[in-house]
Short mmCIF file of C-alpha atoms in Angstrom, two decimals:
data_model
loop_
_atom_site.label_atom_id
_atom_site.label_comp_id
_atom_site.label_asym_id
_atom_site.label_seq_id
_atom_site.Cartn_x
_atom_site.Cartn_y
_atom_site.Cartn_z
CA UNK A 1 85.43 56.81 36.59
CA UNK A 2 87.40 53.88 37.99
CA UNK A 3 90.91 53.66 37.62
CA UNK A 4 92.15 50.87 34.46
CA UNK A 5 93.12 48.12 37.30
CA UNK A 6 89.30 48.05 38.78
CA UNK A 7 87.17 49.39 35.44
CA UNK A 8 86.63 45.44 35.05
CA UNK A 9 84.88 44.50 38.16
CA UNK A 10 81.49 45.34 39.21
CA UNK A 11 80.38 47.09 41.58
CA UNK A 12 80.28 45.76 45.26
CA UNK A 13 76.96 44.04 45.60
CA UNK A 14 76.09 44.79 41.57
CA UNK A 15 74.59 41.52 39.86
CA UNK A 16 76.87 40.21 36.66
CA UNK A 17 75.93 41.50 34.18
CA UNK A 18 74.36 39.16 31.37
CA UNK A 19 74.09 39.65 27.47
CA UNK A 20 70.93 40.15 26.20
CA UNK A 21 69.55 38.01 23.18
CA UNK A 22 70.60 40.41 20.58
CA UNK A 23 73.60 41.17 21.78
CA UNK A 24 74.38 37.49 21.61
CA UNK A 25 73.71 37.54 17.60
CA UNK A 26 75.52 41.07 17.06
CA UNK A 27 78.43 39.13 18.70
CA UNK A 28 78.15 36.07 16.90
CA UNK A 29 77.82 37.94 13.30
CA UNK A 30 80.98 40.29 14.42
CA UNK A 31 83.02 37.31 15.60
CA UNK A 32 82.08 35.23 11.97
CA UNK A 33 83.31 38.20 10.13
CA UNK A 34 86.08 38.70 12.25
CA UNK A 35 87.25 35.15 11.92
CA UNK A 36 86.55 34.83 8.40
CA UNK A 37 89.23 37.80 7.93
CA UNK A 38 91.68 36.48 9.75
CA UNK A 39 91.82 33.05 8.18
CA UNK A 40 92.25 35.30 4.74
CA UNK A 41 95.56 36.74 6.03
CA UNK A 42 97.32 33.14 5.82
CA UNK A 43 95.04 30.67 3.93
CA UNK A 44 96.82 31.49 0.69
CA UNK A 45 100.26 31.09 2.08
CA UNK A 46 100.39 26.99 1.51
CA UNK A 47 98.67 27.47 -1.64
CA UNK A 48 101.08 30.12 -3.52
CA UNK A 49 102.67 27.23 -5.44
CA UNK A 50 99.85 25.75 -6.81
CA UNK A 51 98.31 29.31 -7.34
CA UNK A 52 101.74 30.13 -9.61
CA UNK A 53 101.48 27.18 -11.66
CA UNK A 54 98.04 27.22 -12.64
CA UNK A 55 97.17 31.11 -13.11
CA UNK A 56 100.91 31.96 -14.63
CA UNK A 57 102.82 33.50 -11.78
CA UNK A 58 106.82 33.60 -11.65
CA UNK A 59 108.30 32.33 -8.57
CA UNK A 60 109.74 36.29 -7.88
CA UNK A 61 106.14 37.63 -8.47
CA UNK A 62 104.39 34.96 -6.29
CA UNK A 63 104.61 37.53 -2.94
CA UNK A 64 102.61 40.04 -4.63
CA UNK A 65 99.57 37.91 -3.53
CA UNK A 66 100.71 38.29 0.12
CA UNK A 67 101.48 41.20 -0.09
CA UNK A 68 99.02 43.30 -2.09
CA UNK A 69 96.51 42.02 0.14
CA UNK A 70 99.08 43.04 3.39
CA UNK A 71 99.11 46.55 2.03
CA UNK A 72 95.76 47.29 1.52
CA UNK A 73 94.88 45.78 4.73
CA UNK A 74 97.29 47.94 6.82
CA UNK A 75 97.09 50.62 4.45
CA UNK A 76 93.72 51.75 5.06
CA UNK A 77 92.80 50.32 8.32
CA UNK A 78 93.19 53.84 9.92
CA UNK A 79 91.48 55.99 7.27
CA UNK A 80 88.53 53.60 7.24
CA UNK A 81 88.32 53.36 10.75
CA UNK A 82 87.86 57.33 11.53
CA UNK A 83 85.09 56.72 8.42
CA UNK A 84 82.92 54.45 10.27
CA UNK A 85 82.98 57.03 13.26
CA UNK A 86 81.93 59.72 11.13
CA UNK A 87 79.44 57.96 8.05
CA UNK A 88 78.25 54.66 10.15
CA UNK A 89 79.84 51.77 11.18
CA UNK A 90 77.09 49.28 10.22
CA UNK A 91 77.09 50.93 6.75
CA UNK A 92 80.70 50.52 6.13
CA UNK A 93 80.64 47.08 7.94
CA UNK A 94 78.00 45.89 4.84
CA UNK A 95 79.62 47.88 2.27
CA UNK A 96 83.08 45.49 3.31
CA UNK A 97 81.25 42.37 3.81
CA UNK A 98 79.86 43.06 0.17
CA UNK A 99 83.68 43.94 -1.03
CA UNK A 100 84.69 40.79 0.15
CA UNK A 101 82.43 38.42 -0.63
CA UNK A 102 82.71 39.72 -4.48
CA UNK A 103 86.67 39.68 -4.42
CA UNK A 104 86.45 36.28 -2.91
CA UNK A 105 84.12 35.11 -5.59
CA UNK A 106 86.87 37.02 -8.57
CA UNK A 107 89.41 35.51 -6.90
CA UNK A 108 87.85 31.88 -6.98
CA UNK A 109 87.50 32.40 -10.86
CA UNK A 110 90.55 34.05 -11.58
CA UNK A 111 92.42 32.74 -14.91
CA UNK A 112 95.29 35.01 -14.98
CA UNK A 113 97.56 37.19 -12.64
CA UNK A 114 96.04 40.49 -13.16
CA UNK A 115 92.18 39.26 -11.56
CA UNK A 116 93.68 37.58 -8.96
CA UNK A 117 96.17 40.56 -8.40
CA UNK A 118 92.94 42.70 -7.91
CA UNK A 119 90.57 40.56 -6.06
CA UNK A 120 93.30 40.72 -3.68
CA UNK A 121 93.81 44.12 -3.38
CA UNK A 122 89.86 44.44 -3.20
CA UNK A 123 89.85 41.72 -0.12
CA UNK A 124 92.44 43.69 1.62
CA UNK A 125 90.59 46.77 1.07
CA UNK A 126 87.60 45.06 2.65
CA UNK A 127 89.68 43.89 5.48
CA UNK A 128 90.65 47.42 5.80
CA UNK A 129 86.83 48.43 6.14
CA UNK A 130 85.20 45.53 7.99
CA UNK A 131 87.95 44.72 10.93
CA UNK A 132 87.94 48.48 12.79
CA UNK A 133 84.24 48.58 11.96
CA UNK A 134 83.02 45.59 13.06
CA UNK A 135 85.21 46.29 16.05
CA UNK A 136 83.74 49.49 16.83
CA UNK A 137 80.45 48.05 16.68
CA UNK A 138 81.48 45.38 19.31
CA UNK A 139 82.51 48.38 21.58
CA UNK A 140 79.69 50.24 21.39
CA UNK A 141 77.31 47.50 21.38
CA UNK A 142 79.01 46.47 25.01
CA UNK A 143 79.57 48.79 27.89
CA UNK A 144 82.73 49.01 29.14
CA UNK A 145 83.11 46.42 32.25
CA UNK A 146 82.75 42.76 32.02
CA UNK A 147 80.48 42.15 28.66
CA UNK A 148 82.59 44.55 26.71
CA UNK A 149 85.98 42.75 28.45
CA UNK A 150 84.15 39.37 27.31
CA UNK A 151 83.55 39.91 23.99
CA UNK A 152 86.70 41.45 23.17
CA UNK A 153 88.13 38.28 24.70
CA UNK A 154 86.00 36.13 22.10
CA UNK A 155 86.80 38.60 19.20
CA UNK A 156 90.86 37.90 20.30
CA UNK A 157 90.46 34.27 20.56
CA UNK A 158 88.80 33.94 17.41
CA UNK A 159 90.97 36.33 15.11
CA UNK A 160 93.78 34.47 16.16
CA UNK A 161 92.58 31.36 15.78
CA UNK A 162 91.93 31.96 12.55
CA UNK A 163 95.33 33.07 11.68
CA UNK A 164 95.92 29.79 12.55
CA UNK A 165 92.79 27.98 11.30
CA UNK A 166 94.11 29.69 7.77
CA UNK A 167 97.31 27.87 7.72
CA UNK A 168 95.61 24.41 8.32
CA UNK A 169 92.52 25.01 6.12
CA UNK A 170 95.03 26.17 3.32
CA UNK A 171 96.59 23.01 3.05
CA UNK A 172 93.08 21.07 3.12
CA UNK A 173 91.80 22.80 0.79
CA UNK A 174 94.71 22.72 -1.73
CA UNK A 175 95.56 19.10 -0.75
CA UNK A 176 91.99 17.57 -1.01
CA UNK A 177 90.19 20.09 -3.75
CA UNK A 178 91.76 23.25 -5.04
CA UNK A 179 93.24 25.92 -4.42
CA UNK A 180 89.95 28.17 -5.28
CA UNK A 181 88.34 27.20 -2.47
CA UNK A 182 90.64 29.28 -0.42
CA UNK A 183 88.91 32.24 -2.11
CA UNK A 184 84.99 30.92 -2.63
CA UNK A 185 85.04 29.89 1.05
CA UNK A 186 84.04 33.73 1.71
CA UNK A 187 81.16 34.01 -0.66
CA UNK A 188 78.61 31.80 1.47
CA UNK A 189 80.38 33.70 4.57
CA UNK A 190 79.57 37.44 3.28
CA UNK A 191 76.17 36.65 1.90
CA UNK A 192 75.06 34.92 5.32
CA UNK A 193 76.47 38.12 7.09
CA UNK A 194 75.00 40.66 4.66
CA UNK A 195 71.76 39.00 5.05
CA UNK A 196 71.32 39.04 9.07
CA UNK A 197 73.05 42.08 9.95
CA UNK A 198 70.69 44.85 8.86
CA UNK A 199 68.21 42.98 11.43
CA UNK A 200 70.50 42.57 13.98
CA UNK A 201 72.89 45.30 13.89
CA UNK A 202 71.87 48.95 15.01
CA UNK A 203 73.37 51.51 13.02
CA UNK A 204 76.14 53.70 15.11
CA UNK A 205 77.30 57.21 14.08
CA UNK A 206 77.64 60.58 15.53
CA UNK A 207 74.89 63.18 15.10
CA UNK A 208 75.72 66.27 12.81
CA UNK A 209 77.41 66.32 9.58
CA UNK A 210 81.10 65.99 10.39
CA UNK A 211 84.22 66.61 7.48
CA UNK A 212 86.68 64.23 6.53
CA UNK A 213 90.17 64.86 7.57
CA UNK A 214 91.52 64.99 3.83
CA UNK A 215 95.35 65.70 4.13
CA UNK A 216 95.78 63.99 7.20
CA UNK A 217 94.00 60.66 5.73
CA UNK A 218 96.16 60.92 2.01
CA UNK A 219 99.28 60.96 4.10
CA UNK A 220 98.91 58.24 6.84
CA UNK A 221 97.41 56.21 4.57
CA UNK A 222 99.73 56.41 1.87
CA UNK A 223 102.38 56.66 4.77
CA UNK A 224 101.94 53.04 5.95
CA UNK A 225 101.54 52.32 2.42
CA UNK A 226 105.52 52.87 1.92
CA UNK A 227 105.59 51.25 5.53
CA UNK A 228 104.23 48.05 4.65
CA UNK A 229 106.24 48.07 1.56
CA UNK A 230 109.24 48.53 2.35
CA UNK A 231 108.94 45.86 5.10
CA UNK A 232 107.73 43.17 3.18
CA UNK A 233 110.55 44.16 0.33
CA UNK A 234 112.75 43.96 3.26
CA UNK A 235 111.69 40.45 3.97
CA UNK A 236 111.97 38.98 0.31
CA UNK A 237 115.10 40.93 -0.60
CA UNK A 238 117.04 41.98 2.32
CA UNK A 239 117.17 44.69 4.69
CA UNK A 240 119.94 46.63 2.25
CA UNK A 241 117.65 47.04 -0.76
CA UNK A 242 117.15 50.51 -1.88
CA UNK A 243 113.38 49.52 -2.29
CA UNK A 244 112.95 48.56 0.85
CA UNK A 245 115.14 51.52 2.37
CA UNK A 246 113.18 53.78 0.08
CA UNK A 247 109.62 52.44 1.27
CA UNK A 248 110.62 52.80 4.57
CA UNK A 249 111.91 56.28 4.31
CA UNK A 250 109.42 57.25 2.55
CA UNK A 251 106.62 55.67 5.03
CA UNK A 252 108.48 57.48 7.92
CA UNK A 253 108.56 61.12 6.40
CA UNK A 254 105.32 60.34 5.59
CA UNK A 255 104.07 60.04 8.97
CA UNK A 256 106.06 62.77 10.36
CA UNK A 257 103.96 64.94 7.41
CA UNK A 258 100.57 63.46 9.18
CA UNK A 259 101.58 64.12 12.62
CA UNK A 260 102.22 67.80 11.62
CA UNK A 261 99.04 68.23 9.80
CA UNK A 262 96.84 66.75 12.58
CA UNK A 263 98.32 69.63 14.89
CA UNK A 264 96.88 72.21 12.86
CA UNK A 265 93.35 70.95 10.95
CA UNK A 266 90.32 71.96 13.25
CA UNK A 267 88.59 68.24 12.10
CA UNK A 268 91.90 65.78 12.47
CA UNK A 269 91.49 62.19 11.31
CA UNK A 270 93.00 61.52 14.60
CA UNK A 271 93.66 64.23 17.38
CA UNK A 272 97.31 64.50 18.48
CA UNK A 273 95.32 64.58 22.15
CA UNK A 274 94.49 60.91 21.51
CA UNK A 275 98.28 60.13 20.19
CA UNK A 276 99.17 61.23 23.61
CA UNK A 277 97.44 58.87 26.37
CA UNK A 278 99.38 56.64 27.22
CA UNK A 279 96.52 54.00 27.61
CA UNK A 280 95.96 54.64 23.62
CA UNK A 281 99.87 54.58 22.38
CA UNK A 282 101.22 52.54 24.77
CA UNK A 283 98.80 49.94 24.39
CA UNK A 284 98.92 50.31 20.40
CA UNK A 285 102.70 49.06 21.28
CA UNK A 286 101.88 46.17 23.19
CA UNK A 287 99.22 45.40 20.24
CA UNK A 288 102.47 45.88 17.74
CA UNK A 289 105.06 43.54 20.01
CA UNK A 290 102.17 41.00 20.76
CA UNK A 291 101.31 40.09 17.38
CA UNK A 292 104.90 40.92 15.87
CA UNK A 293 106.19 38.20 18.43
CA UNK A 294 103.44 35.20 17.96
CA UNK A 295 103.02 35.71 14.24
CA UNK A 296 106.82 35.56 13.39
CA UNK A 297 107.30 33.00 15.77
CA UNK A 298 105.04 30.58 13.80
CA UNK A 299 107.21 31.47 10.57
CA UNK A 300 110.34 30.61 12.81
CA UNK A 301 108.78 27.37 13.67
CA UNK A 302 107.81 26.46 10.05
CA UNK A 303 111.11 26.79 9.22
CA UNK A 304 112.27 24.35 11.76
CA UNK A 305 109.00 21.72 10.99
CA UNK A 306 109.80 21.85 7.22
CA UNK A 307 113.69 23.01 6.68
CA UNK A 308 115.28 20.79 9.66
CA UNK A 309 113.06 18.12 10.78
CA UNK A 310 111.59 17.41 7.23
CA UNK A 311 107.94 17.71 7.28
CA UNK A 312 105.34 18.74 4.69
CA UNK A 313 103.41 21.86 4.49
CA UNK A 314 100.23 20.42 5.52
CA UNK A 315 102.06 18.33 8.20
CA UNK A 316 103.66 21.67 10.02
CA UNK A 317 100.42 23.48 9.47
CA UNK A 318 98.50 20.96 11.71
CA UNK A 319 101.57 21.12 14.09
CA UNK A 320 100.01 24.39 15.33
CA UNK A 321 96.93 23.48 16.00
CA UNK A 322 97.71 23.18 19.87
CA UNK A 323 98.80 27.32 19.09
CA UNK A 324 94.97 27.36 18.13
CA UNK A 325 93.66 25.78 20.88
CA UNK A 326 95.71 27.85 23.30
CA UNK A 327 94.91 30.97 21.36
CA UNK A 328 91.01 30.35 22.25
CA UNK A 329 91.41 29.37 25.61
CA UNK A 330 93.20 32.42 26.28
CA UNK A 331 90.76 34.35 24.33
CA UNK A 332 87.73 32.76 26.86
CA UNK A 333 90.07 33.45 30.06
CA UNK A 334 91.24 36.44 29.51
CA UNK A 335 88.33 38.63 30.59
CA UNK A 336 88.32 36.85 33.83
CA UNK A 337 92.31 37.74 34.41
CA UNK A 338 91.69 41.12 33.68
CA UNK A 339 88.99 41.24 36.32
CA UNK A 340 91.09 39.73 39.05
CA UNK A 341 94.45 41.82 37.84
CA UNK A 342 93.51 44.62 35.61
CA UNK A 343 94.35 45.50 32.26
CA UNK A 344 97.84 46.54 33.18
CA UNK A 345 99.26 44.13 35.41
CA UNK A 346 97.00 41.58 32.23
CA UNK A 347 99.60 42.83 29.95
CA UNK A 348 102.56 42.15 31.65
CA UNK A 349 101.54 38.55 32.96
CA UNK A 350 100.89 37.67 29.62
CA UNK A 351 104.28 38.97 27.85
CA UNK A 352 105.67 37.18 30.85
CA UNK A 353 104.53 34.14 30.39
CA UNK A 354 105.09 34.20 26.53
CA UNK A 355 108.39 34.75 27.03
CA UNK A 356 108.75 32.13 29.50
CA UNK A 357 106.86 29.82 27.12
CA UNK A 358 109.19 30.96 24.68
CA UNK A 359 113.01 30.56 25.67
CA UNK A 360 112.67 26.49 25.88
CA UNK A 361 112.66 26.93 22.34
CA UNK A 362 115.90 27.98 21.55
CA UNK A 363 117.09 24.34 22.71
CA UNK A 364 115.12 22.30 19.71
CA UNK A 365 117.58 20.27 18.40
CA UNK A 366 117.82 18.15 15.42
CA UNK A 367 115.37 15.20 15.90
CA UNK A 368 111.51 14.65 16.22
CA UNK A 369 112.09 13.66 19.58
CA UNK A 370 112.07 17.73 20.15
CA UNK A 371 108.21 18.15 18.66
CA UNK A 372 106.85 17.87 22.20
CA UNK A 373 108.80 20.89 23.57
CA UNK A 374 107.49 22.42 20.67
CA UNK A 375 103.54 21.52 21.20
CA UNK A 376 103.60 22.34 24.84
CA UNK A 377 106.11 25.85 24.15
CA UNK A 378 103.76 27.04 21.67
CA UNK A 379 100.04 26.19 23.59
CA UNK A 380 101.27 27.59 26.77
CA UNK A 381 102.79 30.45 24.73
CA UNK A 382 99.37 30.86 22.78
CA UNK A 383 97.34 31.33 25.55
CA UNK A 384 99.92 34.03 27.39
CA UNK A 385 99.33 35.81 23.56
CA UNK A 386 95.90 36.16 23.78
CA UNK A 387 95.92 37.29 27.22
CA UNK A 388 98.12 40.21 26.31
CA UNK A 389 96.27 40.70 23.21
CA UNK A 390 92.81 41.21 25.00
CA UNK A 391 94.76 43.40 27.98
CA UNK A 392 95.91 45.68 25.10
CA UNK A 393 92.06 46.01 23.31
CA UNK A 394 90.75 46.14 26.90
CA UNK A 395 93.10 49.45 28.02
CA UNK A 396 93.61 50.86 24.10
CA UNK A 397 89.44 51.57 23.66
CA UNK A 398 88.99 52.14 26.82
CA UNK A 399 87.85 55.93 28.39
CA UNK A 400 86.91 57.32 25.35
CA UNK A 401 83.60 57.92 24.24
CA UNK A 402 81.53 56.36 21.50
CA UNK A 403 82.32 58.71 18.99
CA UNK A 404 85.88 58.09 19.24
CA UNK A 405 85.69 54.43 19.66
CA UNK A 406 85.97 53.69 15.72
CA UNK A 407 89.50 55.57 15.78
CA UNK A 408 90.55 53.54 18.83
CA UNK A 409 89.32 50.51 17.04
CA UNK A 410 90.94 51.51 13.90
CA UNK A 411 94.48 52.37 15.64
CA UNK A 412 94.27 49.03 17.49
CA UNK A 413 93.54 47.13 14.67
CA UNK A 414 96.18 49.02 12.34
CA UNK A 415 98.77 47.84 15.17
CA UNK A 416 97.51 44.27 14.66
CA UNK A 417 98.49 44.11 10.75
CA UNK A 418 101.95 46.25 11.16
CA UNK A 419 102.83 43.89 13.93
CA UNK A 420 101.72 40.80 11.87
CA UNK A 421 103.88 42.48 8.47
CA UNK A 422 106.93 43.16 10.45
CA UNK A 423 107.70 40.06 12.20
CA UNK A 424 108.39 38.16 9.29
CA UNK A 425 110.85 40.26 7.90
CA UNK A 426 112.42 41.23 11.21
CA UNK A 427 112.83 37.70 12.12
CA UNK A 428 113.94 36.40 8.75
CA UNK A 429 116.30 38.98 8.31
CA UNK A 430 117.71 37.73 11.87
CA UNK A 431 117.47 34.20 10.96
CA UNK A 432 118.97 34.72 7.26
CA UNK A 433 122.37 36.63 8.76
CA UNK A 434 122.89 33.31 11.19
CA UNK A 435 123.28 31.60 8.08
CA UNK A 436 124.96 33.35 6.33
CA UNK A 437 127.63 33.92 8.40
CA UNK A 438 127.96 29.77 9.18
CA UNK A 439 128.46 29.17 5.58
CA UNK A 440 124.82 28.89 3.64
CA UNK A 441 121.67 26.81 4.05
CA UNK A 442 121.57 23.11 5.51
CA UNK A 443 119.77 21.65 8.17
CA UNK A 444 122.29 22.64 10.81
CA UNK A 445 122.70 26.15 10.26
CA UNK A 446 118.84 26.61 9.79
CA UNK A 447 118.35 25.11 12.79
CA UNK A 448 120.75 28.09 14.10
CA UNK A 449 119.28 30.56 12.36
CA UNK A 450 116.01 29.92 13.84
CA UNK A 451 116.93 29.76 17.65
CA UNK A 452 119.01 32.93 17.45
CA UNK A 453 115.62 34.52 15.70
CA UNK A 454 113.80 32.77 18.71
CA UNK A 455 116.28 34.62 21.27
CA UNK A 456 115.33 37.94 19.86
CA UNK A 457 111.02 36.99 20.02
CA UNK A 458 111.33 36.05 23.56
CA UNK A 459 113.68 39.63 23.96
CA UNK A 460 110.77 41.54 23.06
CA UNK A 461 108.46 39.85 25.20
CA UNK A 462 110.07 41.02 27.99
CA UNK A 463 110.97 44.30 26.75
CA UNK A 464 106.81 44.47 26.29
CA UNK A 465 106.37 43.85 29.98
CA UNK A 466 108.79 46.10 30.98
CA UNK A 467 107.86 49.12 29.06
CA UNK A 468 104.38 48.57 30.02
CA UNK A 469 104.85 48.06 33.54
CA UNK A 470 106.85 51.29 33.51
CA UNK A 471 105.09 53.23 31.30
CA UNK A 472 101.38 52.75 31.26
CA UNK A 473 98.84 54.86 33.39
CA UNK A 474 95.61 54.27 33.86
CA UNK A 475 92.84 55.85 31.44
CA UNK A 476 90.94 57.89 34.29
CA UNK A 477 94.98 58.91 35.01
CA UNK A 478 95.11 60.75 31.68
CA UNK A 479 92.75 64.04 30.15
CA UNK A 480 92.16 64.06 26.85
CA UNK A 481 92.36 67.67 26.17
#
């Protein structure tokens, strides 16, 4: 087996390789789902007002839409990820799509808190299930090498895009129709899906009857449970609340409890042998810093659109549409950087580059005269994300074989959501102190709040390309014993 930093070229002489037909319409099915999940993490976001004064939310209670959905869908990703290795990834794939297209449609209806409350909860649950499966199914529909490297590239692209996408579509949809639409969007989505895919997707399981991990799943699961928890708690009330230090306590012991457990079952949700290559927790870390880094950076920015320079939701949401457009381009190019560089020296480029993309940042001033530092910053920066992001798929699913590859998928995608739910309230915790300690909130000491947030994002972009130019081997470098 070739080494990570050649696994992406072909052999001297070999012809490209080409998708086939069907594997075009797996990947466009995969990639719809995909996408349609990722707008759901922040199409709500512009619309939580509108949602509160029409269903009967509080202004304190309003987060529990965010984040019942963020807990769920970080929750679970791991347990249902080692599920679709052992009962079928194409049946757990359907069973989500069908989750989510009925929470969607309860959530489009919804007349008081308590419905909406749990069509939430039910769409993060079916986040949980689709986004490793439908993952897994892209890696084992694709050998590894260029079409797998390709696809992943699209899948990137278009997940974070949609984060994106969600923001701008959001404020449409409030703006021009209603805030339901944010939720009955999905329905036409999931039905189109659950129609096509039994066609067009092959089922994928091991053979054999294999048992389910049952300790080990209850306490990583409800382990990032009091993870997520206490970090969005964190965010909304502080870093000193004794919720948020509980959840967080909690979460960790938690985790120490699974790690001990998977040492001694003979059938471990995930084997501590796995934990151990470097290709599979190293890169899970890059996944963590790359999304912590782009995601909270957009919250950073919103501030500075909306609290300092004065614009309207909708107005700052359509600010980052040039972070869109970056994100697919580096989705597209991606692939073709890892071929010339390798996954590895992929990584580190594109941390390096965000961070370079990054630190011009921390001189917006007051005026709109600084918007197109902020365009250019945040495309260039976009594209250097998605570069990084596909490096870290790329060398975090790679060497392993098919029957593992829905608990790479499942780790990798966990990563994702606990770097997208911790750079919020990392960043506004940062942000909040700054101003604080200049006196309370006005334009001026937002504005400082932000850049010294902005210091620390582009700090951990380089950290990223340090540790994994120091740290990471190759996966034929590494025995999974």
């Amino acid at each position: 087996m070739s080494t990570a930093e050649n696994t992406a070229a072909p052999a001297a002489g070999a012809p490209p390789q080409r998708m086939t037909g069907r594997q075009r319409l797996v990947l466009v099915l995969l990639l719809t789902a995909s996408f349609t999940l990722a707008v759901d993490f922040s199409i709500l976001n512009v619309a939580l007002p509108a949602i509160g004064s029409e269903v009967g939310f509080s202004l304190e209670d309003l987060q529990w839409i965010a984040t019942s959905f963020a807990l769920c869908a970080a929750g679970f990703t791991l347990l249902f990820g080692r599920v679709a290795d052992l009962f079928g990834r194409r049946r757990l794939f359907l069973l989500g799509m069908a989750l989510l297209g009925a929470a969607s449609l309860a959530g489009g209806l919804a007349q008081d808190p308590a419905v909406l409350l749990v069509a939430r909860v039910a769409q993060g649950l079916a986040t949980a299930a689709v986004t490793p499966a439908a993952l897994s199914l892209l890696t084992t529909s694709f050998p590894e090498g260029s079409l797998r490297e390709r696809a992943l590239g699209l899948n990137g692209a278009l997940m974070a895009a949609g984060f994106t996408t969600g923001a701008i579509l959001g404020g449409l949809l409030t703006d021009l129709l209603s805030w339901r639409w944010a939720f009955l969007i999905n329905v036409p989505v999931a039905v189109l899906v659950l129609a096509l895919a039994p066609a067009v997707i092959a089922e994928s399981r091991p053979e054999g009857r294999a048992r389910l991990d049952v300790p080990g799943a209850a306490s990583v699961t409800l382990g990032l449970l009091a993870l997520v928890y206490g970090l969005t708690r964190a965010g909304s009330h502080g870093w000193a609340d004794p919720l948020a230090l509980a959840g967080l306590g909690a979460g960790a012991l938690l985790l120490v409890v699974f790690w001990a457990v998977e040492k001694r079952v003979a059938e471990p949700l995930v084997p501590v042998s796995i934990l151990r290559r470097r290709s599979v927790g190293l890169g899970n870390l890059a996944g963590v810093l790359a999304f912590l880094t782009e995601t909270s950076l957009v919250f950073l920015l919103t501030l500075y659109l909306q609290k300092v320079l004065g614009f309207t939701p909708l107005a700052a949401g359509l600010s980052f549409a040039v972070l869109g457009i970056g994100t697919v381009i580096g989705g597209v190019v991606a692939p073709k950087v890892i071929g010339a560089l390798g996954p590895k020296r992929t990584i580190i480029s594109g941390f390096a580059l965000q961070c370079a993309a990054t630190l011009p940042l921390v001189l917006l001033g007051p005026s709109s005269g600084w918007v197109p530092v902020l365009l250019v910053a945040t495309f260039v920066g976009g594209v250097a994300n998605l570069v990084a992001i596909v490096g870290y798929m790329v060398t975090a699913t790679s060497g392993l074989p098919d029957s593992e590859q829905g608990l790479a998928t499942g780790l990798a995608t966990m990563s994702q959501q606990i770097g997208i739910t911790m750079g919020i309230p990392i960043m506004s915790a940062i942000a909040a102190a700054r101003i604080g300690a200049l006196g309370g909130e006005s334009p001026a000491t937002v504005l400082s709040g932000v850049t010294s947030a902005i210091w620390v994002n582009a700090a951990l972009c380089a950290v990223a390309a340090v540790l994994v130019g120091l740290l990471l081997r190759p996966p034929s470098a590494e025995r999974v014993s």
